[in-house]
């Protein structure tokens, strides 16, 4: 799964919201929305009010991952949800243990997106 696909999965979650400081993936060259506004959308940190329908968060960005962890905590209503590397399983673990949920995936972002998708 590509980074952009993972970002789109995150945005599709009912618990998703843009937070100031999140990094956006750049739009493709010649993107209509960028040309209409004469505003080439590069990778940028923008206030949430400026996001568009096609914006995708860059989940390789540490600050954006921190925001995603915050959204997971809010969605599950647990302050102590954490994400960590599990040597034994060789995977990233999004640990929502106070709610008895653990998500093991191949990346930190993937584990957090799975946790956000599954939140009640
Ligand atoms: Zn655009």
PDB file of C-alpha atoms and ligand atoms in Angstrom:
ATOM      1  CA  UNK A   1       0.000   0.000   0.000  1.00  0.00           C
ATOM      2  CA  UNK A   2       1.396   3.381  -0.988  1.00  0.00           C
ATOM      3  CA  UNK A   3       1.831   6.266   1.388  1.00  0.00           C
ATOM      4  CA  UNK A   4      -0.887   8.197  -0.479  1.00  0.00           C
ATOM      5  CA  UNK A   5      -3.326   5.247  -0.246  1.00  0.00           C
ATOM      6  CA  UNK A   6      -2.705   5.024   3.471  1.00  0.00           C
ATOM      7  CA  UNK A   7      -3.298   8.774   3.795  1.00  0.00           C
ATOM      8  CA  UNK A   8      -6.599   8.480   1.902  1.00  0.00           C
ATOM      9  CA  UNK A   9      -7.693   5.672   4.231  1.00  0.00           C
ATOM     10  CA  UNK A  10      -6.983   7.950   7.189  1.00  0.00           C
ATOM     11  CA  UNK A  11      -8.993  10.831   5.703  1.00  0.00           C
ATOM     12  CA  UNK A  12     -11.928   8.465   5.034  1.00  0.00           C
ATOM     13  CA  UNK A  13     -12.224   7.634   8.755  1.00  0.00           C
ATOM     14  CA  UNK A  14     -15.164   9.140  10.605  1.00  0.00           C
ATOM     15  CA  UNK A  15     -12.775  10.221  13.361  1.00  0.00           C
ATOM     16  CA  UNK A  16     -10.447  12.010  10.943  1.00  0.00           C
ATOM     17  CA  UNK A  17      -9.965  15.754  11.098  1.00  0.00           C
ATOM     18  CA  UNK A  18      -7.239  17.982   9.733  1.00  0.00           C
ATOM     19  CA  UNK A  19      -5.050  19.530  12.382  1.00  0.00           C
ATOM     20  CA  UNK A  20      -2.833  22.597  11.913  1.00  0.00           C
ATOM     21  CA  UNK A  21       0.743  21.500  11.408  1.00  0.00           C
ATOM     22  CA  UNK A  22      -0.074  18.357   9.461  1.00  0.00           C
ATOM     23  CA  UNK A  23       1.979  17.981   6.304  1.00  0.00           C
ATOM     24  CA  UNK A  24       0.157  17.551   2.985  1.00  0.00           C
ATOM     25  CA  UNK A  25       1.398  15.447   0.092  1.00  0.00           C
ATOM     26  CA  UNK A  26       1.796  17.663  -2.996  1.00  0.00           C
ATOM     27  CA  UNK A  27      -0.955  17.574  -5.636  1.00  0.00           C
ATOM     28  CA  UNK A  28      -0.019  16.150  -9.022  1.00  0.00           C
ATOM     29  CA  UNK A  29       1.411  18.473 -11.655  1.00  0.00           C
ATOM     30  CA  UNK A  30      -1.334  20.227 -13.626  1.00  0.00           C
ATOM     31  CA  UNK A  31      -3.906  19.636 -10.894  1.00  0.00           C
ATOM     32  CA  UNK A  32      -7.112  21.561 -11.743  1.00  0.00           C
ATOM     33  CA  UNK A  33      -7.688  22.929  -8.268  1.00  0.00           C
ATOM     34  CA  UNK A  34      -4.181  24.323  -8.147  1.00  0.00           C
ATOM     35  CA  UNK A  35      -4.465  25.931 -11.576  1.00  0.00           C
ATOM     36  CA  UNK A  36      -7.836  27.515 -10.777  1.00  0.00           C
ATOM     37  CA  UNK A  37      -6.381  29.149  -7.715  1.00  0.00           C
ATOM     38  CA  UNK A  38      -3.034  29.763  -9.367  1.00  0.00           C
ATOM     39  CA  UNK A  39      -1.633  28.065  -6.318  1.00  0.00           C
ATOM     40  CA  UNK A  40       0.655  25.132  -6.891  1.00  0.00           C
ATOM     41  CA  UNK A  41       0.120  22.952  -3.835  1.00  0.00           C
ATOM     42  CA  UNK A  42       3.485  21.761  -2.692  1.00  0.00           C
ATOM     43  CA  UNK A  43       4.137  19.676   0.343  1.00  0.00           C
ATOM     44  CA  UNK A  44       3.243  22.181   3.037  1.00  0.00           C
ATOM     45  CA  UNK A  45       2.014  22.618   6.552  1.00  0.00           C
ATOM     46  CA  UNK A  46      -1.202  24.573   6.392  1.00  0.00           C
ATOM     47  CA  UNK A  47      -3.958  25.634   8.752  1.00  0.00           C
ATOM     48  CA  UNK A  48      -6.785  23.151   8.566  1.00  0.00           C
ATOM     49  CA  UNK A  49      -9.168  25.649   6.954  1.00  0.00           C
ATOM     50  CA  UNK A  50      -7.161  25.560   3.733  1.00  0.00           C
ATOM     51  CA  UNK A  51      -7.478  21.845   3.028  1.00  0.00           C
ATOM     52  CA  UNK A  52      -9.397  20.626  -0.016  1.00  0.00           C
ATOM     53  CA  UNK A  53     -11.308  17.445  -0.863  1.00  0.00           C
ATOM     54  CA  UNK A  54      -8.287  15.909  -2.540  1.00  0.00           C
ATOM     55  CA  UNK A  55      -5.688  16.708   0.100  1.00  0.00           C
ATOM     56  CA  UNK A  56      -3.851  13.737   1.573  1.00  0.00           C
ATOM     57  CA  UNK A  57      -1.748  13.806   4.740  1.00  0.00           C
ATOM     58  CA  UNK A  58       1.912  12.803   4.493  1.00  0.00           C
ATOM     59  CA  UNK A  59       2.057   9.985   7.031  1.00  0.00           C
ATOM     60  CA  UNK A  60       5.839   9.723   6.693  1.00  0.00           C
ATOM     61  CA  UNK A  61       6.085  13.079   8.458  1.00  0.00           C
ATOM     62  CA  UNK A  62       6.812  12.849  12.216  1.00  0.00           C
ATOM     63  CA  UNK A  63       4.582  15.796  13.178  1.00  0.00           C
ATOM     64  CA  UNK A  64       1.688  14.425  11.118  1.00  0.00           C
ATOM     65  CA  UNK A  65       2.122  11.007  12.736  1.00  0.00           C
ATOM     66  CA  UNK A  66       1.960  12.713  16.134  1.00  0.00           C
ATOM     67  CA  UNK A  67      -1.344  14.307  15.127  1.00  0.00           C
ATOM     68  CA  UNK A  68      -2.617  10.905  13.967  1.00  0.00           C
ATOM     69  CA  UNK A  69      -1.731   9.377  17.335  1.00  0.00           C
ATOM     70  CA  UNK A  70      -3.683  12.192  18.987  1.00  0.00           C
ATOM     71  CA  UNK A  71      -6.715  11.410  16.785  1.00  0.00           C
ATOM     72  CA  UNK A  72      -6.466   7.720  17.725  1.00  0.00           C
ATOM     73  CA  UNK A  73      -6.452   8.629  21.419  1.00  0.00           C
ATOM     74  CA  UNK A  74      -9.466  10.884  20.978  1.00  0.00           C
ATOM     75  CA  UNK A  75     -11.347   8.340  18.869  1.00  0.00           C
ATOM     76  CA  UNK A  76     -10.835   5.601  21.445  1.00  0.00           C
ATOM     77  CA  UNK A  77     -11.166   7.993  24.382  1.00  0.00           C
ATOM     78  CA  UNK A  78      -7.949   6.719  25.911  1.00  0.00           C
ATOM     79  CA  UNK A  79      -5.061   8.984  26.877  1.00  0.00           C
ATOM     80  CA  UNK A  80      -2.519   6.183  26.999  1.00  0.00           C
ATOM     81  CA  UNK A  81      -2.749   4.722  23.483  1.00  0.00           C
ATOM     82  CA  UNK A  82       0.835   4.305  22.244  1.00  0.00           C
ATOM     83  CA  UNK A  83       2.647   3.055  19.170  1.00  0.00           C
ATOM     84  CA  UNK A  84       5.855   1.026  19.455  1.00  0.00           C
ATOM     85  CA  UNK A  85       8.085  -1.440  17.643  1.00  0.00           C
ATOM     86  CA  UNK A  86       7.651  -5.062  18.706  1.00  0.00           C
ATOM     87  CA  UNK A  87      10.860  -7.002  18.152  1.00  0.00           C
ATOM     88  CA  UNK A  88       9.156 -10.369  18.650  1.00  0.00           C
ATOM     89  CA  UNK A  89       6.432  -9.804  16.032  1.00  0.00           C
ATOM     90  CA  UNK A  90       8.716  -7.631  13.854  1.00  0.00           C
ATOM     91  CA  UNK A  91       5.912  -5.133  13.529  1.00  0.00           C
ATOM     92  CA  UNK A  92       4.649  -1.745  14.636  1.00  0.00           C
ATOM     93  CA  UNK A  93       2.038  -1.963  17.351  1.00  0.00           C
ATOM     94  CA  UNK A  94      -0.710   0.579  17.928  1.00  0.00           C
ATOM     95  CA  UNK A  95      -1.618  -0.301  21.466  1.00  0.00           C
ATOM     96  CA  UNK A  96      -5.066   0.718  22.687  1.00  0.00           C
ATOM     97  CA  UNK A  97      -4.799  -1.716  25.567  1.00  0.00           C
ATOM     98  CA  UNK A  98      -7.105   0.067  27.977  1.00  0.00           C
ATOM     99  CA  UNK A  99      -9.769  -0.936  25.416  1.00  0.00           C
ATOM    100  CA  UNK A 100      -8.206  -4.346  24.720  1.00  0.00           C
ATOM    101  CA  UNK A 101      -7.256  -3.543  21.129  1.00  0.00           C
ATOM    102  CA  UNK A 102      -3.798  -4.019  19.613  1.00  0.00           C
ATOM    103  CA  UNK A 103      -3.007  -3.424  15.935  1.00  0.00           C
ATOM    104  CA  UNK A 104       0.216  -4.889  14.500  1.00  0.00           C
ATOM    105  CA  UNK A 105       1.219  -3.622  11.057  1.00  0.00           C
ATOM    106  CA  UNK A 106       4.302  -3.094   8.868  1.00  0.00           C
ATOM    107  CA  UNK A 107       4.651   0.616   9.648  1.00  0.00           C
ATOM    108  CA  UNK A 108       3.858   3.056  12.401  1.00  0.00           C
ATOM    109  CA  UNK A 109       1.439   4.917  10.129  1.00  0.00           C
ATOM    110  CA  UNK A 110      -0.299   1.718   9.044  1.00  0.00           C
ATOM    111  CA  UNK A 111      -0.829   0.592  12.650  1.00  0.00           C
ATOM    112  CA  UNK A 112      -2.283   3.985  13.599  1.00  0.00           C
ATOM    113  CA  UNK A 113      -4.600   4.104  10.564  1.00  0.00           C
ATOM    114  CA  UNK A 114      -5.883   0.614  11.436  1.00  0.00           C
ATOM    115  CA  UNK A 115      -6.555   1.809  14.979  1.00  0.00           C
ATOM    116  CA  UNK A 116      -8.383   4.911  13.728  1.00  0.00           C
ATOM    117  CA  UNK A 117     -10.480   2.879  11.271  1.00  0.00           C
ATOM    118  CA  UNK A 118     -11.534   0.435  13.950  1.00  0.00           C
ATOM    119  CA  UNK A 119     -12.428   3.013  16.600  1.00  0.00           C
ATOM    120  CA  UNK A 120     -16.121   2.885  17.584  1.00  0.00           C
TER     121      UNK A 120
HETATM  122 ZN1  LIG B   1      -4.440  20.949  -6.609  1.00  0.00          ZN
END
